[in-house]
Amino acid sequence: MSSAGVLRSIASRARAELLAELEASGIEATGDAGAFYPQPVGVLVGLPAYDGRTLGSRRFTIPVLVVSGDPLSSEAAVDAIYALADEVAGALSTPAYRPSSYRSSSSAEPLPAITLEVNVSTEEV
Amino acid sequence: MATTDSRQGPGKLTIGATAPDLIEFAAQAATVALLPTVNSSDGTPTLETPQPAPETTVAWALKVSAIQDFEDAAGFVNFLMDHALDELAFTWEPITGGLVYSGTLQIVPIEIGGDVGVQTVSDVELPVVGEPTRTPAAPLAASSKAKGA
């Protein structure tokens, strides 16, 4: 993903800031769905929804998916995806998540996932 | 006639004049409004003026709803707490480069905290000392300064 300095849209900047926040917390994440192969678990940052604005910033909700590359058929796999979801929730100060699924181009079946809806405010420049 | 539909943002909101008694917090402010409170009572009829105009006063306040930033020592929430009852200048530019409202505020604290784990937006009404001033946008700036809004 491009660095925040060359991005033209505020939505892209919000997304880049969120990725940088995850990176700063030591969590590997990507916004590139085409190159996303969770093994055994991974974090994918989705596209921002524009919620509104303040006087000097815009507010977005960005979905963050914690995806398991393996079926959740063992206690260890379930524990691994929830452990990473907790880590992401803590890093992004997000109070809630829910089970979901993720359909990738490389997998015929949807992969099990945990989705977090993250609120991001980005200053207008 | 075309409809004029004025909407805020991006704009600027500043309280204070010089650091450290100065804060720019447009990024936190979800609502900004100058609120007039009108107090009116009937005038006393006299023989000369049996139907007098009401006796009316107008008081102004700057209403702000802001996303709480209490973890920031230099943030809006802590600035209001630290400057409670001070009188500080303010300028509010609803749209950057447009007209500007300004004046003096009496600072009062804002609610701190709220629901756990979610973004908290809190309201505060800061009384305006005297009346706010309205300064037109740059091309008209030299012409006049109007009082009130």
mmCIF file of C-alpha atoms in Angstrom, chain A residues 53-59 93-95 119-121 123-124, chain B residues 8-13 26-27 29 32 67 94 117-119:
data_model
loop_
_atom_site.group_PDB
_atom_site.id
_atom_site.type_symbol
_atom_site.label_atom_id
_atom_site.label_comp_id
_atom_site.label_asym_id
_atom_site.label_seq_id
_atom_site.Cartn_x
_atom_site.Cartn_y
_atom_site.Cartn_z
ATOM 1 C CA ARG A 53 -17.526 14.645 9.763
ATOM 2 C CA THR A 54 -16.411 16.969 12.470
ATOM 3 C CA LEU A 55 -15.467 20.564 11.779
ATOM 4 C CA GLY A 56 -11.951 19.527 10.815
ATOM 5 C CA SER A 57 -11.976 15.797 10.199
ATOM 6 C CA ARG A 58 -13.934 12.990 8.592
ATOM 7 C CA ARG A 59 -15.162 9.897 10.376
ATOM 8 C CA SER A 93 -9.602 0.391 20.958
ATOM 9 C CA THR A 94 -12.583 -1.355 19.414
ATOM 10 C CA PRO A 95 -15.081 -2.743 21.890
ATOM 11 C CA ASN A 119 -14.096 3.967 13.928
ATOM 12 C CA VAL A 120 -11.389 6.166 12.465
ATOM 13 C CA SER A 121 -11.279 9.972 12.413
ATOM 14 C CA GLU A 123 -8.054 15.246 9.840
ATOM 15 C CA GLU A 124 -8.737 17.161 6.649
ATOM 16 C CA GLN B 8 -20.057 23.535 7.981
ATOM 17 C CA GLY B 9 -16.697 22.033 7.295
ATOM 18 C CA PRO B 10 -13.910 21.840 6.828
ATOM 19 C CA GLY B 11 -13.471 24.773 9.166
ATOM 20 C CA LYS B 12 -11.579 25.997 12.190
ATOM 21 C CA LEU B 13 -12.345 26.482 15.857
ATOM 22 C CA ALA B 26 -11.778 21.492 14.841
ATOM 23 C CA ALA B 27 -10.864 17.837 14.412
ATOM 24 C CA ALA B 29 -15.777 19.151 17.170
ATOM 25 C CA VAL B 32 -20.453 23.921 16.678
ATOM 26 C CA ILE B 67 -15.268 13.714 20.589
ATOM 27 C CA PRO B 94 -17.557 27.370 9.840
ATOM 28 C CA GLY B 117 -14.911 1.219 25.136
ATOM 29 C CA VAL B 118 -16.741 3.431 22.642
ATOM 30 C CA GLN B 119 -16.198 6.838 21.130
#
